[in-house]
Amino acid sequence: MTQKITKGIRISVTSNFEGVLQKHLLENYAFSYTITIENTGKSTVQLISRHWIIQDALNQMEEVTGDGVIGQQPVIEPGEQHTYSSGCLLRAPVGSMRGWYHMVNLENKTLFKVRIPPFQLSAQFCLN
């Protein structure tokens, strides 16, 4: 598990290799990840958008941006958390993801960025 706290928001990430898929006659390596966003601060916050940087061992990079996470813009009260799972496909059996969430403090309406710590995506057969 990888964790990082930014401005009172703890991000915890776990990832798993799900298998090899054929897409457009090419092998793709499927990974899932689960993220828990925990509000350790004193104000209610809302996740507005996400920005991902996904890179594989072949040095192919993809950036993904969008509103919320999996179709939601969760409101997280102090002491509460929001957990979701998603996934990605890579051309190589090893890669990484990192990024950030844009959030808003609902009490004073300030926007802020929360870093998602870099985490590895690795197929088990590539590990020593």
mmCIF file with all atom_site columns, N, CA and C in Angstrom, residues 41-79:
data_model
loop_
_atom_site.group_PDB
_atom_site.id
_atom_site.type_symbol
_atom_site.label_atom_id
_atom_site.label_alt_id
_atom_site.label_comp_id
_atom_site.label_asym_id
_atom_site.label_entity_id
_atom_site.label_seq_id
_atom_site.pdbx_PDB_ins_code
_atom_site.Cartn_x
_atom_site.Cartn_y
_atom_site.Cartn_z
_atom_site.occupancy
_atom_site.B_iso_or_equiv
_atom_site.pdbx_formal_charge
_atom_site.auth_seq_id
_atom_site.auth_comp_id
_atom_site.auth_asym_id
_atom_site.auth_atom_id
_atom_site.pdbx_PDB_model_num
ATOM 1   N N  . GLY A 1 41 ? -8.789  16.192 8.047   1.00 0.00 ? 41 GLY A N  1
ATOM 2   C CA . GLY A 1 41 ? -8.873  17.607 8.403   1.00 0.00 ? 41 GLY A CA 1
ATOM 3   C C  . GLY A 1 41 ? -10.128 17.928 9.195   1.00 0.00 ? 41 GLY A C  1
ATOM 4   N N  . LYS A 1 42 ? -10.407 19.235 9.318   1.00 0.00 ? 42 LYS A N  1
ATOM 5   C CA . LYS A 1 42 ? -11.537 19.715 10.113  1.00 0.00 ? 42 LYS A CA 1
ATOM 6   C C  . LYS A 1 42 ? -12.687 20.251 9.278   1.00 0.00 ? 42 LYS A C  1
ATOM 7   N N  . SER A 1 43 ? -12.505 20.309 7.941   1.00 0.00 ? 43 SER A N  1
ATOM 8   C CA . SER A 1 43 ? -13.534 20.862 7.058   1.00 0.00 ? 43 SER A CA 1
ATOM 9   C C  . SER A 1 43 ? -14.039 19.798 6.097   1.00 0.00 ? 43 SER A C  1
ATOM 10  N N  . THR A 1 44 ? -15.291 19.925 5.694   1.00 0.00 ? 44 THR A N  1
ATOM 11  C CA . THR A 1 44 ? -15.867 19.052 4.685   1.00 0.00 ? 44 THR A CA 1
ATOM 12  C C  . THR A 1 44 ? -15.297 19.423 3.327   1.00 0.00 ? 44 THR A C  1
ATOM 13  N N  . VAL A 1 45 ? -14.941 18.403 2.534   1.00 0.00 ? 45 VAL A N  1
ATOM 14  C CA . VAL A 1 45 ? -14.359 18.637 1.211   1.00 0.00 ? 45 VAL A CA 1
ATOM 15  C C  . VAL A 1 45 ? -15.141 17.865 0.164   1.00 0.00 ? 45 VAL A C  1
ATOM 16  N N  . GLN A 1 46 ? -14.974 18.295 -1.095  1.00 0.00 ? 46 GLN A N  1
ATOM 17  C CA . GLN A 1 46 ? -15.570 17.577 -2.211  1.00 0.00 ? 46 GLN A CA 1
ATOM 18  C C  . GLN A 1 46 ? -14.523 17.384 -3.294  1.00 0.00 ? 46 GLN A C  1
ATOM 19  N N  . LEU A 1 47 ? -14.440 16.177 -3.826  1.00 0.00 ? 47 LEU A N  1
ATOM 20  C CA . LEU A 1 47 ? -13.548 15.881 -4.938  1.00 0.00 ? 47 LEU A CA 1
ATOM 21  C C  . LEU A 1 47 ? -14.234 16.355 -6.217  1.00 0.00 ? 47 LEU A C  1
ATOM 22  N N  . ILE A 1 48 ? -13.562 17.229 -6.957  1.00 0.00 ? 48 ILE A N  1
ATOM 23  C CA . ILE A 1 48 ? -14.144 17.820 -8.162  1.00 0.00 ? 48 ILE A CA 1
ATOM 24  C C  . ILE A 1 48 ? -13.670 17.112 -9.432  1.00 0.00 ? 48 ILE A C  1
ATOM 25  N N  . SER A 1 49 ? -12.344 16.884 -9.540  1.00 0.00 ? 49 SER A N  1
ATOM 26  C CA . SER A 1 49 ? -11.801 16.283 -10.758 1.00 0.00 ? 49 SER A CA 1
ATOM 27  C C  . SER A 1 49 ? -10.522 15.521 -10.442 1.00 0.00 ? 49 SER A C  1
ATOM 28  N N  . ARG A 1 50 ? -10.052 14.780 -11.465 1.00 0.00 ? 50 ARG A N  1
ATOM 29  C CA . ARG A 1 50 ? -8.833  13.992 -11.319 1.00 0.00 ? 50 ARG A CA 1
ATOM 30  C C  . ARG A 1 50 ? -7.917  14.241 -12.505 1.00 0.00 ? 50 ARG A C  1
ATOM 31  N N  . HIS A 1 51 ? -6.631  13.992 -12.289 1.00 0.00 ? 51 HIS A N  1
ATOM 32  C CA . HIS A 1 51 ? -5.630  14.050 -13.361 1.00 0.00 ? 51 HIS A CA 1
ATOM 33  C C  . HIS A 1 51 ? -4.649  12.917 -13.117 1.00 0.00 ? 51 HIS A C  1
ATOM 34  N N  . TRP A 1 52 ? -4.537  11.996 -14.084 1.00 0.00 ? 52 TRP A N  1
ATOM 35  C CA . TRP A 1 52 ? -3.653  10.848 -13.985 1.00 0.00 ? 52 TRP A CA 1
ATOM 36  C C  . TRP A 1 52 ? -2.530  10.943 -15.004 1.00 0.00 ? 52 TRP A C  1
ATOM 37  N N  . ILE A 1 53 ? -1.350  10.503 -14.604 1.00 0.00 ? 53 ILE A N  1
ATOM 38  C CA . ILE A 1 53 ? -0.228  10.297 -15.511 1.00 0.00 ? 53 ILE A CA 1
ATOM 39  C C  . ILE A 1 53 ? 0.121   8.819  -15.398 1.00 0.00 ? 53 ILE A C  1
ATOM 40  N N  . ILE A 1 54 ? -0.074  8.098  -16.497 1.00 0.00 ? 54 ILE A N  1
ATOM 41  C CA . ILE A 1 54 ? 0.119   6.653  -16.535 1.00 0.00 ? 54 ILE A CA 1
ATOM 42  C C  . ILE A 1 54 ? 1.289   6.373  -17.466 1.00 0.00 ? 54 ILE A C  1
ATOM 43  N N  . GLN A 1 55 ? 2.265   5.611  -16.986 1.00 0.00 ? 55 GLN A N  1
ATOM 44  C CA . GLN A 1 55 ? 3.452   5.334  -17.790 1.00 0.00 ? 55 GLN A CA 1
ATOM 45  C C  . GLN A 1 55 ? 3.800   3.858  -17.685 1.00 0.00 ? 55 GLN A C  1
ATOM 46  N N  . ASP A 1 56 ? 4.223   3.258  -18.805 1.00 0.00 ? 56 ASP A N  1
ATOM 47  C CA . ASP A 1 56 ? 4.626   1.861  -18.755 1.00 0.00 ? 56 ASP A CA 1
ATOM 48  C C  . ASP A 1 56 ? 6.126   1.725  -19.001 1.00 0.00 ? 56 ASP A C  1
ATOM 49  N N  . ALA A 1 57 ? 6.611   0.490  -18.892 1.00 0.00 ? 57 ALA A N  1
ATOM 50  C CA . ALA A 1 57 ? 8.043   0.223  -19.021 1.00 0.00 ? 57 ALA A CA 1
ATOM 51  C C  . ALA A 1 57 ? 8.562   0.476  -20.431 1.00 0.00 ? 57 ALA A C  1
ATOM 52  N N  . LEU A 1 58 ? 7.680   0.602  -21.418 1.00 0.00 ? 58 LEU A N  1
ATOM 53  C CA . LEU A 1 58 ? 8.078   0.939  -22.784 1.00 0.00 ? 58 LEU A CA 1
ATOM 54  C C  . LEU A 1 58 ? 8.164   2.450  -22.974 1.00 0.00 ? 58 LEU A C  1
ATOM 55  N N  . ASN A 1 59 ? 8.010   3.177  -21.876 1.00 0.00 ? 59 ASN A N  1
ATOM 56  C CA . ASN A 1 59 ? 8.064   4.641  -21.840 1.00 0.00 ? 59 ASN A CA 1
ATOM 57  C C  . ASN A 1 59 ? 6.892   5.294  -22.579 1.00 0.00 ? 59 ASN A C  1
ATOM 58  N N  . GLN A 1 60 ? 5.796   4.556  -22.717 1.00 0.00 ? 60 GLN A N  1
ATOM 59  C CA . GLN A 1 60 ? 4.583   5.148  -23.270 1.00 0.00 ? 60 GLN A CA 1
ATOM 60  C C  . GLN A 1 60 ? 3.836   5.820  -22.125 1.00 0.00 ? 60 GLN A C  1
ATOM 61  N N  . MET A 1 61 ? 3.426   7.060  -22.346 1.00 0.00 ? 61 MET A N  1
ATOM 62  C CA . MET A 1 61 ? 2.758   7.819  -21.300 1.00 0.00 ? 61 MET A CA 1
ATOM 63  C C  . MET A 1 61 ? 1.387   8.267  -21.785 1.00 0.00 ? 61 MET A C  1
ATOM 64  N N  . GLU A 1 62 ? 0.424   8.227  -20.874 1.00 0.00 ? 62 GLU A N  1
ATOM 65  C CA . GLU A 1 62 ? -0.929  8.689  -21.158 1.00 0.00 ? 62 GLU A CA 1
ATOM 66  C C  . GLU A 1 62 ? -1.376  9.575  -20.005 1.00 0.00 ? 62 GLU A C  1
ATOM 67  N N  . GLU A 1 63 ? -2.010  10.687 -20.330 1.00 0.00 ? 63 GLU A N  1
ATOM 68  C CA . GLU A 1 63 ? -2.582  11.557 -19.300 1.00 0.00 ? 63 GLU A CA 1
ATOM 69  C C  . GLU A 1 63 ? -4.100  11.489 -19.435 1.00 0.00 ? 63 GLU A C  1
ATOM 70  N N  . VAL A 1 64 ? -4.759  11.347 -18.287 1.00 0.00 ? 64 VAL A N  1
ATOM 71  C CA . VAL A 1 64 ? -6.212  11.224 -18.245 1.00 0.00 ? 64 VAL A CA 1
ATOM 72  C C  . VAL A 1 64 ? -6.749  12.253 -17.267 1.00 0.00 ? 64 VAL A C  1
ATOM 73  N N  . THR A 1 65 ? -7.698  13.058 -17.723 1.00 0.00 ? 65 THR A N  1
ATOM 74  C CA . THR A 1 65 ? -8.346  14.028 -16.845 1.00 0.00 ? 65 THR A CA 1
ATOM 75  C C  . THR A 1 65 ? -9.860  13.848 -16.949 1.00 0.00 ? 65 THR A C  1
ATOM 76  N N  . GLY A 1 66 ? -10.557 14.281 -15.920 1.00 0.00 ? 66 GLY A N  1
ATOM 77  C CA . GLY A 1 66 ? -12.005 14.199 -15.976 1.00 0.00 ? 66 GLY A CA 1
ATOM 78  C C  . GLY A 1 66 ? -12.634 14.630 -14.669 1.00 0.00 ? 66 GLY A C  1
ATOM 79  N N  . ASP A 1 67 ? -13.937 14.789 -14.726 1.00 0.00 ? 67 ASP A N  1
ATOM 80  C CA . ASP A 1 67 ? -14.696 15.164 -13.539 1.00 0.00 ? 67 ASP A CA 1
ATOM 81  C C  . ASP A 1 67 ? -14.787 13.976 -12.595 1.00 0.00 ? 67 ASP A C  1
ATOM 82  N N  . GLY A 1 68 ? -14.617 14.223 -11.315 1.00 0.00 ? 68 GLY A N  1
ATOM 83  C CA . GLY A 1 68 ? -14.829 13.218 -10.284 1.00 0.00 ? 68 GLY A CA 1
ATOM 84  C C  . GLY A 1 68 ? -14.029 11.949 -10.476 1.00 0.00 ? 68 GLY A C  1
ATOM 85  N N  . VAL A 1 69 ? -14.528 10.889 -9.842  1.00 0.00 ? 69 VAL A N  1
ATOM 86  C CA . VAL A 1 69 ? -13.950 9.553  -9.959  1.00 0.00 ? 69 VAL A CA 1
ATOM 87  C C  . VAL A 1 69 ? -15.090 8.569  -10.158 1.00 0.00 ? 69 VAL A C  1
ATOM 88  N N  . ILE A 1 70 ? -14.971 7.707  -11.121 1.00 0.00 ? 70 ILE A N  1
ATOM 89  C CA . ILE A 1 70 ? -15.988 6.718  -11.526 1.00 0.00 ? 70 ILE A CA 1
ATOM 90  C C  . ILE A 1 70 ? -17.406 7.303  -11.516 1.00 0.00 ? 70 ILE A C  1
ATOM 91  N N  . GLY A 1 71 ? -17.529 8.491  -12.076 1.00 0.00 ? 71 GLY A N  1
ATOM 92  C CA . GLY A 1 71 ? -18.841 9.120  -12.203 1.00 0.00 ? 71 GLY A CA 1
ATOM 93  C C  . GLY A 1 71 ? -19.364 9.808  -10.954 1.00 0.00 ? 71 GLY A C  1
ATOM 94  N N  . GLN A 1 72 ? -18.536 9.950  -9.938  1.00 0.00 ? 72 GLN A N  1
ATOM 95  C CA . GLN A 1 72 ? -18.972 10.575 -8.690  1.00 0.00 ? 72 GLN A CA 1
ATOM 96  C C  . GLN A 1 72 ? -18.064 11.745 -8.329  1.00 0.00 ? 72 GLN A C  1
ATOM 97  N N  . GLN A 1 73 ? -18.623 12.712 -7.640  1.00 0.00 ? 73 GLN A N  1
ATOM 98  C CA . GLN A 1 73 ? -17.867 13.818 -7.045  1.00 0.00 ? 73 GLN A CA 1
ATOM 99  C C  . GLN A 1 73 ? -18.170 13.787 -5.546  1.00 0.00 ? 73 GLN A C  1
ATOM 100 N N  . PRO A 1 74 ? -17.526 12.839 -4.852  1.00 0.00 ? 74 PRO A N  1
ATOM 101 C CA . PRO A 1 74 ? -17.913 12.587 -3.455  1.00 0.00 ? 74 PRO A CA 1
ATOM 102 C C  . PRO A 1 74 ? -17.629 13.749 -2.518  1.00 0.00 ? 74 PRO A C  1
ATOM 103 N N  . VAL A 1 75 ? -18.535 13.940 -1.572  1.00 0.00 ? 75 VAL A N  1
ATOM 104 C CA . VAL A 1 75 ? -18.352 14.872 -0.461  1.00 0.00 ? 75 VAL A CA 1
ATOM 105 C C  . VAL A 1 75 ? -17.848 14.038 0.709   1.00 0.00 ? 75 VAL A C  1
ATOM 106 N N  . ILE A 1 76 ? -16.745 14.482 1.333   1.00 0.00 ? 76 ILE A N  1
ATOM 107 C CA . ILE A 1 76 ? -16.130 13.709 2.404   1.00 0.00 ? 76 ILE A CA 1
ATOM 108 C C  . ILE A 1 76 ? -16.061 14.575 3.662   1.00 0.00 ? 76 ILE A C  1
ATOM 109 N N  . GLU A 1 77 ? -16.804 14.172 4.663   1.00 0.00 ? 77 GLU A N  1
ATOM 110 C CA . GLU A 1 77 ? -16.849 14.873 5.950   1.00 0.00 ? 77 GLU A CA 1
ATOM 111 C C  . GLU A 1 77 ? -15.565 14.604 6.739   1.00 0.00 ? 77 GLU A C  1
ATOM 112 N N  . PRO A 1 78 ? -15.219 15.472 7.694   1.00 0.00 ? 78 PRO A N  1
ATOM 113 C CA . PRO A 1 78 ? -14.060 15.207 8.558   1.00 0.00 ? 78 PRO A CA 1
ATOM 114 C C  . PRO A 1 78 ? -14.190 13.838 9.236   1.00 0.00 ? 78 PRO A C  1
ATOM 115 N N  . GLY A 1 79 ? -13.110 13.063 9.204   1.00 0.00 ? 79 GLY A N  1
ATOM 116 C CA . GLY A 1 79 ? -13.111 11.738 9.807   1.00 0.00 ? 79 GLY A CA 1
ATOM 117 C C  . GLY A 1 79 ? -13.718 10.649 8.930   1.00 0.00 ? 79 GLY A C  1
#
